[in-house]
Tab-separated table of C-alpha atoms and ligand atoms in Angstrom:
chain	number	residue	atom	x	y	z
I	778	MET	CA	-13.946	14.424	-1.996
I	779	HIS	CA	-10.736	15.964	-3.258
I	780	LYS	CA	-11.058	17.138	-6.844
I	781	LEU	CA	-8.500	18.814	-9.093
I	782	ILE	CA	-9.514	20.610	-12.265
I	783	VAL	CA	-6.579	20.963	-14.622
I	784	SER	CA	-6.780	23.192	-17.706
I	785	GLY	CA	-4.108	21.803	-19.977
I	786	GLY	CA	-1.944	23.059	-22.778
I	787	ARG	CA	0.398	25.507	-21.005
I	788	PRO	CA	4.154	24.854	-21.156
I	789	LEU	CA	5.477	24.956	-17.587
I	790	GLU	CA	8.318	27.397	-16.983
I	791	GLY	CA	10.272	28.395	-13.903
I	792	GLU	CA	11.736	27.016	-10.691
I	793	VAL	CA	10.286	24.743	-8.067
I	794	THR	CA	11.832	23.296	-4.914
I	795	VAL	CA	11.604	19.626	-4.088
I	796	SER	CA	10.348	18.595	-0.628
I	797	GLY	CA	11.869	16.028	1.706
I	798	SER	CA	11.541	12.371	0.845
I	799	LYS	CA	8.329	10.651	1.924
I	800	ASN	CA	9.906	7.217	1.727
I	801	ALA	CA	12.827	8.307	3.914
I	802	ALA	CA	10.683	10.245	6.399
I	803	LEU	CA	8.347	7.333	7.140
I	804	PRO	CA	10.927	4.708	8.229
I	805	ILE	CA	13.058	7.357	9.960
I	806	LEU	CA	10.077	8.469	12.048
I	807	ALA	CA	9.391	4.783	12.810
I	808	ALA	CA	13.045	4.331	13.823
I	809	ALA	CA	12.659	7.183	16.329
I	810	ILE	CA	10.898	4.565	18.477
I	811	MET	CA	14.370	3.155	19.189
I	812	LEU	CA	15.909	6.482	20.230
I	813	PRO	CA	15.407	7.531	23.845
I	814	GLY	CA	14.854	11.204	24.693
I	815	ARG	CA	14.125	13.998	22.212
I	816	SER	CA	15.082	13.767	18.547
I	817	VAL	CA	14.635	16.411	15.859
I	818	ILE	CA	13.927	15.334	12.294
I	819	ARG	CA	14.109	17.988	9.581
I	820	ASN	CA	13.019	18.355	5.960
I	821	ILE	CA	9.856	16.379	6.663
I	822	PRO	CA	7.360	16.795	3.809
I	823	ASN	CA	3.871	17.992	4.612
I	824	LEU	CA	1.893	14.894	3.614
I	825	SER	CA	-0.977	12.876	4.971
I	826	ASP	CA	1.245	9.748	5.101
I	827	VAL	CA	3.555	11.624	7.474
I	828	THR	CA	0.559	12.666	9.587
I	829	THR	CA	-0.425	8.997	9.726
I	830	ILE	CA	2.982	7.825	10.994
I	831	VAL	CA	3.052	10.708	13.503
I	832	ARG	CA	-0.345	9.518	14.764
I	833	VAL	CA	1.003	5.955	14.988
I	834	LEU	CA	3.915	7.207	17.125
I	835	ARG	CA	1.499	9.061	19.410
I	836	ALA	CA	-0.717	5.990	19.716
I	837	LEU	CA	2.398	4.057	20.762
I	838	GLY	CA	3.030	6.510	23.613
I	839	LEU	CA	5.609	8.841	22.033
I	840	ARG	CA	5.165	12.581	21.827
I	841	ALA	CA	5.592	13.704	18.230
I	842	GLU	CA	4.934	17.301	17.192
I	843	TYR	CA	5.570	19.581	14.270
I	844	SER	CA	7.951	22.315	15.402
I	845	GLN	CA	6.385	25.778	15.752
I	846	SER	CA	9.698	27.516	15.133
I	847	SER	CA	11.282	25.618	12.249
I	848	PRO	CA	9.283	24.548	9.225
I	849	ASN	CA	9.098	20.918	8.103
I	850	THR	CA	10.554	19.721	11.379
I	851	VAL	CA	9.115	17.074	13.668
I	852	ASN	CA	10.269	16.746	17.276
I	853	VAL	CA	9.901	13.317	18.820
I	854	TRP	CA	10.059	12.730	22.571
I	855	ASN	CA	10.359	9.116	23.502
I	856	PHE	CA	9.828	8.015	27.089
I	857	GLN	CA	7.919	4.791	26.916
I	858	VAL	CA	6.696	2.664	24.033
I	859	ARG	CA	3.537	0.554	23.907
I	860	HIS	CA	3.690	-2.652	21.887
I	861	VAL	CA	0.325	-2.554	20.061
I	862	ALA	CA	-0.106	-0.421	16.937
I	863	PRO	CA	-3.659	0.741	16.164
I	864	TYR	CA	-5.614	-1.076	13.476
I	865	GLU	CA	-7.195	2.008	11.887
I	866	LEU	CA	-3.820	3.658	11.231
I	867	VAL	CA	-1.796	0.657	10.096
I	868	THR	CA	-4.496	-0.474	7.696
I	869	LYS	CA	-4.579	3.047	6.261
I	870	MET	CA	-0.932	3.069	5.254
I	871	ARG	CA	1.363	0.120	4.603
I	872	ALA	CA	4.485	1.936	5.817
I	873	SER	CA	3.087	2.109	9.363
I	874	PHE	CA	3.778	-1.642	9.541
I	875	PHE	CA	7.473	-0.652	9.562
I	876	VAL	CA	7.169	0.081	13.314
I	877	ILE	CA	7.299	-3.685	13.925
I	878	GLY	CA	11.124	-3.885	13.899
I	879	PRO	CA	11.717	-0.924	16.259
I	880	ILE	CA	8.959	-1.974	18.712
I	881	LEU	CA	10.240	-5.545	18.805
I	882	ALA	CA	13.814	-4.352	19.323
I	883	VAL	CA	12.817	-2.122	22.230
I	884	LYS	CA	10.032	-4.142	23.895
I	885	GLY	CA	10.653	-7.743	22.880
I	886	LEU	CA	6.983	-7.883	21.862
I	887	ALA	CA	5.098	-6.232	19.002
I	888	LYS	CA	1.478	-6.624	17.906
I	889	ILE	CA	0.875	-4.950	14.562
I	890	PRO	CA	-2.160	-5.290	12.270
I	891	LEU	CA	-1.546	-6.560	8.773
I	892	PRO	CA	-1.096	-3.389	6.691
I	893	GLY	CA	-3.140	-1.613	4.024
I	894	GLY	CA	-1.971	1.028	1.529
I	895	CYS	CA	-2.174	1.689	-2.195
I	896	ALA	CA	-4.219	-0.766	-4.238
I	897	ILE	CA	-1.275	-1.865	-6.381
I	898	GLY	CA	-1.075	-5.559	-5.648
I	899	SER	CA	-1.411	-7.848	-2.671
I	900	ARG	CA	1.822	-6.589	-1.020
I	901	PRO	CA	2.416	-9.227	1.640
I	902	VAL	CA	4.824	-8.845	4.586
I	903	ASP	CA	6.309	-12.353	4.489
I	904	ILE	CA	9.852	-11.098	3.828
I	905	HIS	CA	9.707	-8.784	6.870
I	906	ILE	CA	8.541	-11.734	8.995
I	907	LYS	CA	11.187	-14.103	7.656
I	908	GLY	CA	13.852	-11.514	8.435
I	909	LEU	CA	12.676	-10.972	12.014
I	910	THR	CA	12.500	-14.740	12.512
I	911	ALA	CA	16.132	-15.035	11.389
I	912	LEU	CA	17.000	-12.592	14.196
I	913	GLY	CA	15.406	-14.880	16.769
I	914	ALA	CA	11.800	-13.613	16.910
I	915	ASP	CA	8.792	-15.942	17.147
I	916	VAL	CA	6.179	-14.560	14.795
I	917	GLU	CA	2.525	-15.594	14.613
I	918	LEU	CA	-0.527	-14.328	12.781
I	919	GLU	CA	-3.584	-14.016	14.996
I	920	HIS	CA	-6.909	-12.352	14.220
I	921	GLY	CA	-5.395	-10.091	11.567
I	922	PHE	CA	-2.435	-9.092	13.736
I	923	VAL	CA	1.222	-10.022	13.369
I	924	ILE	CA	2.535	-10.847	16.829
I	925	ALA	CA	6.315	-10.947	17.157
I	926	LYS	CA	8.032	-11.971	20.402
I	927	THR	CA	11.574	-12.477	21.550
I	928	LYS	CA	13.546	-12.532	24.813
I	929	LYS	CA	16.401	-10.764	23.022
I	930	LEU	CA	16.969	-10.303	19.313
I	931	ARG	CA	20.264	-11.847	18.259
I	932	GLY	CA	22.349	-11.149	15.204
I	933	GLY	CA	21.900	-13.498	12.282
I	934	LYS	CA	22.286	-13.976	8.569
I	935	VAL	CA	19.239	-12.790	6.653
I	936	TYR	CA	18.801	-13.471	2.965
I	937	LEU	CA	15.901	-11.520	1.458
I	938	ASP	CA	14.078	-13.464	-1.275
I	939	PHE	CA	13.419	-10.129	-2.992
I	940	PRO	CA	15.217	-6.824	-2.275
I	941	SER	CA	12.132	-5.396	-0.562
I	942	VAL	CA	12.616	-1.823	0.602
I	943	GLY	CA	10.414	-2.194	3.669
I	944	ALA	CA	11.814	-5.596	4.677
I	945	THR	CA	15.401	-4.313	4.400
I	946	GLU	CA	14.434	-1.428	6.682
I	947	THR	CA	12.603	-3.665	9.161
I	948	VAL	CA	15.562	-6.033	9.496
I	949	MET	CA	18.135	-3.229	9.618
I	950	MET	CA	16.249	-1.467	12.428
I	951	ALA	CA	15.731	-4.653	14.452
I	952	ALA	CA	19.359	-5.737	13.956
I	953	ALA	CA	20.635	-2.351	15.169
I	954	LEU	CA	19.673	-3.280	18.750
I	955	ALA	CA	20.211	-7.060	18.489
I	956	GLU	CA	22.959	-8.921	20.304
I	957	GLY	CA	25.863	-9.538	17.910
I	958	ASP	CA	26.383	-9.063	14.202
I	959	SER	CA	23.839	-9.421	11.398
I	960	ILE	CA	24.324	-9.685	7.667
I	961	ILE	CA	21.475	-8.759	5.319
I	962	GLU	CA	21.986	-10.243	1.857
I	963	ASN	CA	20.086	-9.235	-1.278
I	964	ALA	CA	19.205	-6.009	0.532
I	965	ALA	CA	17.369	-3.210	-1.256
I	966	ARG	CA	19.732	-0.424	-2.351
I	967	GLU	CA	17.335	2.535	-2.500
I	968	PRO	CA	18.747	5.907	-1.337
I	969	GLU	CA	16.107	5.886	1.431
I	970	ILE	CA	17.781	2.775	2.924
I	971	LEU	CA	21.066	4.647	3.100
I	972	ASP	CA	19.303	7.630	4.663
I	973	LEU	CA	17.777	5.415	7.355
I	974	ALA	CA	21.197	3.846	8.021
I	975	ASN	CA	22.800	7.308	8.250
I	976	PHE	CA	20.106	8.349	10.726
I	977	LEU	CA	20.640	5.245	12.858
I	978	ASN	CA	24.435	5.547	12.697
I	979	ARG	CA	24.169	9.165	13.822
I	980	ALA	CA	22.198	7.791	16.788
I	981	GLY	CA	25.003	5.357	17.616
I	982	ALA	CA	24.122	2.288	15.532
I	983	LYS	CA	26.834	0.396	13.650
I	984	ILE	CA	25.622	-0.211	10.115
I	985	GLU	CA	27.914	-0.691	7.118
I	986	GLY	CA	27.157	-1.279	3.469
I	987	ALA	CA	23.712	0.377	3.317
I	988	GLY	CA	23.085	1.302	-0.311
I	989	THR	CA	24.733	-1.965	-1.445
I	990	GLU	CA	23.218	-5.438	-1.547
I	991	VAL	CA	25.037	-6.636	1.576
I	992	ILE	CA	24.470	-4.733	4.804
I	993	LYS	CA	26.371	-5.527	7.995
I	994	VAL	CA	24.848	-4.458	11.294
I	995	SER	CA	26.763	-4.814	14.575
I	996	GLY	CA	24.184	-4.636	17.335
I	997	VAL	CA	24.558	-2.029	20.088
I	998	ASN	CA	22.842	-1.849	23.484
I	999	THR	CA	21.291	1.592	23.193
I	1000	LEU	CA	20.908	4.477	20.803
I	1001	MET	CA	20.851	8.193	21.547
I	1002	PRO	CA	18.712	11.098	20.324
I	1003	VAL	CA	19.728	12.957	17.141
I	1004	ASP	CA	19.080	16.022	15.028
I	1005	TYR	CA	18.789	14.819	11.433
I	1006	LYS	CA	17.818	16.206	8.016
I	1007	ILE	CA	16.327	13.792	5.523
I	1008	ILE	CA	17.118	13.596	1.800
I	1009	PRO	CA	15.066	15.222	-0.992
I	1010	ASP	CA	12.234	13.268	-2.582
I	1011	ARG	CA	13.564	11.743	-5.806
I	1012	ILE	CA	10.078	10.661	-6.942
I	1013	GLU	CA	8.553	14.102	-6.438
I	1014	ALA	CA	11.562	15.595	-8.274
I	1015	GLY	CA	11.103	13.107	-11.124
I	1016	THR	CA	7.388	13.900	-11.337
I	1017	LEU	CA	8.112	17.643	-11.589
I	1018	LEU	CA	10.708	17.005	-14.324
I	1019	VAL	CA	8.138	14.992	-16.283
I	1020	ALA	CA	5.718	17.915	-15.821
I	1021	GLY	CA	8.264	20.107	-17.620
I	1022	ALA	CA	8.857	17.502	-20.313
I	1023	ILE	CA	5.224	16.617	-21.036
I	1024	THR	CA	4.213	20.276	-21.458
I	1025	GLY	CA	7.190	21.171	-23.682
I	1026	GLY	CA	8.430	23.548	-21.003
I	1027	LYS	CA	11.564	24.451	-19.068
I	1028	VAL	CA	11.607	23.655	-15.352
I	1029	LEU	CA	14.396	23.821	-12.783
I	1030	VAL	CA	13.776	21.403	-9.899
I	1031	LYS	CA	15.798	22.920	-7.084
I	1032	GLY	CA	17.304	20.681	-4.447
I	1033	ALA	CA	16.900	17.494	-6.523
I	1034	GLU	CA	19.672	14.994	-5.890
I	1035	LEU	CA	21.179	13.949	-9.219
I	1036	GLY	CA	22.881	10.871	-7.767
I	1037	HIS	CA	19.523	9.375	-6.738
I	1038	MET	CA	17.845	9.825	-10.107
I	1039	GLU	CA	20.078	8.286	-12.765
I	1040	ALA	CA	17.522	5.906	-14.300
I	1041	THR	CA	14.787	8.553	-14.461
I	1042	LEU	CA	17.153	11.085	-16.037
I	1043	VAL	CA	18.464	8.581	-18.598
I	1044	LYS	CA	14.896	7.812	-19.698
I	1045	LEU	CA	13.957	11.501	-19.853
I	1046	LYS	CA	16.967	12.093	-22.117
I	1047	GLU	CA	16.018	9.103	-24.309
I	1048	CYS	CA	12.583	10.703	-24.611
I	1049	GLY	CA	14.299	13.747	-26.110
I	1050	ALA	CA	14.272	16.096	-23.106
I	1051	GLU	CA	17.421	18.077	-22.390
I	1052	ILE	CA	18.693	17.632	-18.862
I	1053	GLU	CA	21.230	19.920	-17.208
I	1054	CYS	CA	22.458	19.301	-13.703
I	1055	GLY	CA	23.899	22.162	-11.709
I	1056	PRO	CA	24.572	23.035	-8.079
I	1057	ASP	CA	20.985	24.299	-7.649
I	1058	GLY	CA	19.225	21.255	-9.031
I	1059	ILE	CA	18.125	19.682	-12.294
I	1060	LEU	CA	16.857	21.630	-15.291
I	1061	VAL	CA	14.635	19.974	-17.885
I	1062	THR	CA	14.045	21.626	-21.244
I	1063	ALA	CA	11.664	20.015	-23.706
I	1064	ARG	CA	11.316	21.929	-26.920
I	1065	ARG	CA	11.163	19.045	-29.372
I	1066	GLY	CA	8.698	16.157	-29.535
I	1067	ILE	CA	8.760	13.131	-27.241
I	1068	ASN	CA	10.537	9.976	-28.455
I	1069	ALA	CA	9.110	6.540	-27.729
I	1070	VAL	CA	11.227	4.539	-25.255
I	1071	ASP	CA	10.999	1.155	-23.561
I	1072	ILE	CA	11.071	0.998	-19.771
I	1073	LYS	CA	11.307	-1.855	-17.294
I	1074	THR	CA	10.776	-1.132	-13.613
I	1075	LEU	CA	13.306	-2.723	-11.261
I	1076	PRO	CA	14.590	-2.344	-7.718
I	1077	TYR	CA	17.076	0.548	-7.364
I	1078	PRO	CA	19.284	1.454	-9.200
I	1079	GLY	CA	16.851	0.274	-11.885
I	1080	PHE	CA	13.989	2.414	-13.107
I	1081	PRO	CA	11.662	3.141	-10.142
I	1082	THR	CA	8.188	1.641	-10.158
I	1083	ASP	CA	7.074	4.865	-8.468
I	1084	MET	CA	7.852	6.763	-11.713
I	1085	GLN	CA	6.175	4.248	-14.026
I	1086	PRO	CA	2.669	5.797	-14.169
I	1087	GLN	CA	4.102	9.288	-14.805
I	1088	PHE	CA	6.121	7.947	-17.759
I	1089	ALA	CA	3.015	6.181	-19.066
I	1090	SER	CA	1.417	9.646	-19.383
I	1091	LEU	CA	4.528	11.087	-21.049
I	1092	LEU	CA	4.851	8.213	-23.512
I	1093	SER	CA	1.165	8.463	-24.427
I	1094	LEU	CA	2.229	11.571	-26.363
I	1095	ALA	CA	5.420	10.125	-27.891
I	1096	ASN	CA	6.210	9.647	-31.564
I	1097	GLY	CA	6.024	5.880	-31.917
I	1098	THR	CA	5.372	2.873	-29.711
I	1099	SER	CA	6.813	2.308	-26.240
I	1100	VAL	CA	6.664	-0.738	-23.995
I	1101	ILE	CA	6.568	-0.331	-20.225
I	1102	THR	CA	7.126	-3.520	-18.244
I	1103	GLU	CA	6.290	-3.514	-14.548
I	1104	THR	CA	8.265	-6.114	-12.594
I	1105	VAL	CA	8.003	-4.821	-8.999
I	1106	PHE	CA	4.221	-4.790	-8.430
I	1107	GLU	CA	1.736	-7.167	-9.987
I	1108	ASN	CA	-1.127	-4.705	-10.425
I	1109	ARG	CA	0.204	-1.277	-11.171
I	1110	PHE	CA	-1.552	-0.268	-14.362
I	1111	MET	CA	-4.743	1.169	-12.930
I	1112	HIS	CA	-3.964	4.564	-14.461
I	1113	VAL	CA	-4.078	3.029	-17.947
I	1114	ASN	CA	-7.868	2.920	-18.267
I	1115	GLU	CA	-8.082	6.524	-17.101
I	1116	LEU	CA	-5.417	7.615	-19.619
I	1117	LYS	CA	-7.389	5.815	-22.323
I	1118	ARG	CA	-10.409	7.929	-21.392
I	1119	MET	CA	-8.224	10.924	-22.267
I	1120	GLY	CA	-7.452	9.492	-25.699
I	1121	ALA	CA	-4.275	7.516	-24.980
I	1122	ASN	CA	-3.675	4.405	-27.064
I	1123	ILE	CA	-2.500	1.767	-24.588
I	1124	ARG	CA	-2.838	-2.005	-24.650
I	1125	LEU	CA	-2.070	-4.165	-21.633
I	1126	GLU	CA	-0.367	-7.514	-22.195
I	1127	GLY	CA	0.436	-9.276	-18.944
I	1128	GLN	CA	2.888	-7.116	-17.032
I	1129	SER	CA	3.478	-4.788	-19.995
I	1130	ALA	CA	1.733	-1.714	-21.328
I	1131	ILE	CA	2.163	-1.151	-25.036
I	1132	ILE	CA	1.747	2.546	-25.638
I	1133	THR	CA	1.325	3.929	-29.125
I	1134	GLY	CA	1.773	7.660	-28.945
I	1135	VAL	CA	-1.081	9.936	-30.024
I	1136	PRO	CA	-0.687	13.572	-31.155
I	1137	LYS	CA	-2.868	14.875	-28.336
I	1138	LEU	CA	-4.758	13.927	-25.192
I	1139	SER	CA	-8.084	15.495	-24.391
I	1140	GLY	CA	-9.339	16.512	-20.972
I	1141	ALA	CA	-11.882	14.165	-19.376
I	1142	PRO	CA	-13.237	13.265	-15.944
I	1143	VAL	CA	-10.890	10.646	-14.445
I	1144	ARG	CA	-10.474	8.843	-11.127
I	1145	VAL	CA	-7.399	8.314	-8.994
I	1146	SER	CA	-6.754	4.723	-7.883
I	1147	ASP	CA	-3.444	5.202	-6.060
I	1148	LEU	CA	-0.820	7.819	-5.324
I	1149	ARG	CA	1.384	7.656	-8.419
I	1150	ALA	CA	-1.610	7.046	-10.687
I	1151	GLY	CA	-2.855	10.384	-9.350
I	1152	ALA	CA	0.428	12.023	-10.353
I	1153	ALA	CA	0.155	10.459	-13.819
I	1154	LEU	CA	-3.327	11.909	-14.302
I	1155	ILE	CA	-2.234	15.400	-13.237
I	1156	LEU	CA	0.629	15.208	-15.762
I	1157	ALA	CA	-1.700	14.013	-18.526
I	1158	GLY	CA	-4.117	16.820	-17.623
I	1159	LEU	CA	-1.336	19.425	-17.864
I	1160	ALA	CA	-0.635	18.348	-21.446
I	1161	ALA	CA	-4.206	17.643	-22.554
I	1162	GLU	CA	-6.500	19.892	-24.538
I	1163	GLY	CA	-9.280	21.275	-22.369
I	1164	GLU	CA	-10.243	20.446	-18.808
I	1165	THR	CA	-9.352	17.304	-16.897
I	1166	ILE	CA	-11.399	16.705	-13.772
I	1167	ILE	CA	-9.430	14.458	-11.437
I	1168	GLU	CA	-11.536	12.834	-8.736
I	1169	ASP	CA	-9.397	11.723	-5.819
I	1170	ARG	CA	-11.994	10.168	-3.518
I	1171	ASP	CA	-9.493	8.655	-1.105
I	1172	HIS	CA	-7.079	11.617	-1.065
I	1173	HIS	CA	-4.255	9.560	-2.573
I	1174	ILE	CA	-2.417	12.544	-4.073
I	1175	ARG	CA	-2.021	14.232	-0.670
I	1176	ARG	CA	-0.386	11.077	0.659
I	1177	GLY	CA	2.704	11.738	-1.424
I	1178	TYR	CA	2.814	15.236	-2.914
I	1179	ASP	CA	3.520	18.253	-0.740
I	1180	LYS	CA	1.661	21.363	-2.033
I	1181	ILE	CA	1.482	19.927	-5.545
I	1182	THR	CA	-1.151	22.399	-6.723
I	1183	SER	CA	0.777	25.513	-5.681
I	1184	LYS	CA	4.061	24.067	-6.931
I	1185	LEU	CA	2.562	23.483	-10.392
I	1186	THR	CA	0.596	26.749	-10.547
I	1187	GLY	CA	3.866	28.505	-9.623
I	1188	LEU	CA	5.220	27.109	-12.889
I	1189	GLY	CA	2.261	28.465	-14.868
I	1190	ALA	CA	-0.151	25.543	-14.686
I	1191	GLU	CA	-3.851	26.236	-14.297
I	1192	ILE	CA	-5.216	23.970	-11.586
I	1193	LYS	CA	-8.187	24.470	-9.308
I	1194	ASP	CA	-8.108	22.483	-6.108
I	1195	HIS	CA	-11.514	21.590	-4.600
I	1196	GLN	CA	-11.302	20.048	-1.149
N	214	UD1	C1	8.507	0.944	-0.871
N	214	UD1	C2	8.037	2.355	-1.124
N	214	UD1	C3	7.095	2.411	-2.317
N	214	UD1	C4	7.742	1.762	-3.536
N	214	UD1	C5	8.269	0.366	-3.206
N	214	UD1	C6	9.057	-0.263	-4.339
N	214	UD1	C7	8.086	3.247	1.132
N	214	UD1	C8	7.322	3.805	2.268
N	214	UD1	N1	7.368	2.836	0.059
N	214	UD1	O1	7.345	0.181	-0.541
N	214	UD1	O2	6.815	3.778	-2.594
N	214	UD1	O3	6.778	1.643	-4.562
N	214	UD1	O4	9.140	0.439	-2.060
N	214	UD1	O5	10.101	0.556	-4.719
N	214	UD1	O6	9.304	3.224	1.127
N	214	UD1	N2	6.911	-7.958	-1.112
N	214	UD1	C9	6.609	-9.237	-0.717
N	214	UD1	N3	6.757	-9.582	0.610
N	214	UD1	C10	7.206	-8.654	1.533
N	214	UD1	C11	7.522	-7.353	1.116
N	214	UD1	C12	7.353	-7.037	-0.215
N	214	UD1	O7	6.222	-10.063	-1.533
N	214	UD1	O8	7.334	-9.018	2.720
N	214	UD1	C13	6.729	-7.589	-2.531
N	214	UD1	C14	5.639	-6.533	-2.713
N	214	UD1	O9	4.372	-7.117	-2.777
N	214	UD1	C15	6.052	-5.881	-4.003
N	214	UD1	C16	7.576	-5.953	-3.955
N	214	UD1	O10	7.903	-6.950	-2.994
N	214	UD1	O11	5.597	-6.618	-5.101
N	214	UD1	C17	8.244	-4.644	-3.573
N	214	UD1	O12	7.794	-4.240	-2.310
N	214	UD1	P1	8.711	-3.418	-1.298
N	214	UD1	O13	10.041	-3.155	-1.891
N	214	UD1	O14	8.650	-4.114	0.019
N	214	UD1	O15	7.884	-2.092	-1.200
N	214	UD1	P2	7.497	-1.270	0.084
N	214	UD1	O16	8.622	-1.271	1.048
N	214	UD1	O17	6.152	-1.655	0.555
């Protein structure tokens, strides 16, 4: 079992560099299925979720290897693709389902197990399936597998019932090799969607409007290999900024992309943190107390659900009462009971957490239920009095945070990492 022991109460000071984006790396590696030959993908974070998608690619017949000569780089050689994705990998991580669009586009047949992932709601894949159907695929569910077939994908008009990140990516990838033009309406606008579109366009796809709610894809016959560097991880950057804020410290997050983080930065400022953005990155300084603020999670450019648990920890120490409303996932408050064990005063009412700030949190043994809940508990532990023992039985934290222990200890935190 992975266990972190955090001794709290030290203001974090110094500089830390953000890693590449997990949520861009995963679909981009999946999209490599559509690129013949050898592609090079850079700024890949060192995470277990990335290892999982690399293993999925290998199981599908691609060669995918971390470069020996350049760090954080994965080389993908693509000669032949199999159409069945392995159950044990897809059920381990929801994002491995995202191979369905590329496999279908290349093979005309894809058999993918229904996905697993973080325990933050039922997370169906109906919008992905509806989108592929609109591009001419026949999709059936059989024995726990989604089986999608088509003679040739053809362009179509796809309206997404919800701006799902994964479904937008699935449809965009499939449409890139379809015959004719596709329009995706009510598309997700996350920066990772734009990064995937930039990657595909570099490979010869014709995608316009990514990053807005209407994406136009003109299908092409083939793509070509590319050398591509993915964007920085805005959620990791946000988490590190909250680490500075919650400990009353001063932290420069180098390489963070200001333009991707507006909502997080606005809320940090409302909380009373000073934010300065320069060419190197984003500096947070938190010398005064934390103000209570209300937050509602929304699809981008709204406040990211992936930062909600971290702000729950921060607001647990605010002066006054805050309300956090979660609108993206139906069950994303599993960190709340653990924060309460540390002395937080939080009441759940439907999809809202009502947080009345307390003057201090106290270290306690706590358990990690999902990736961002794990981040929230580390942050609470950094600010708490005494020792917080974070049990991460399923290794959630490693799914999304590259070298989190050394990054935080480099800023003066005291954390012991027990594998
Ligand atoms: C992506 C991110 C994840 C983030 C989430 C929301 C990756 C690898 N992961 O996940 O970190 O928390 O966006 O910003 O990029 N839904 C359906 N049917 C579907 C698809 C989704 O009902 O077919 C629902 C989900 O259950 C959820 C909501 O839509 O309630 C948002 O999900 P979605 O945007 O698809 O998230 P992911 O792409 O899985």
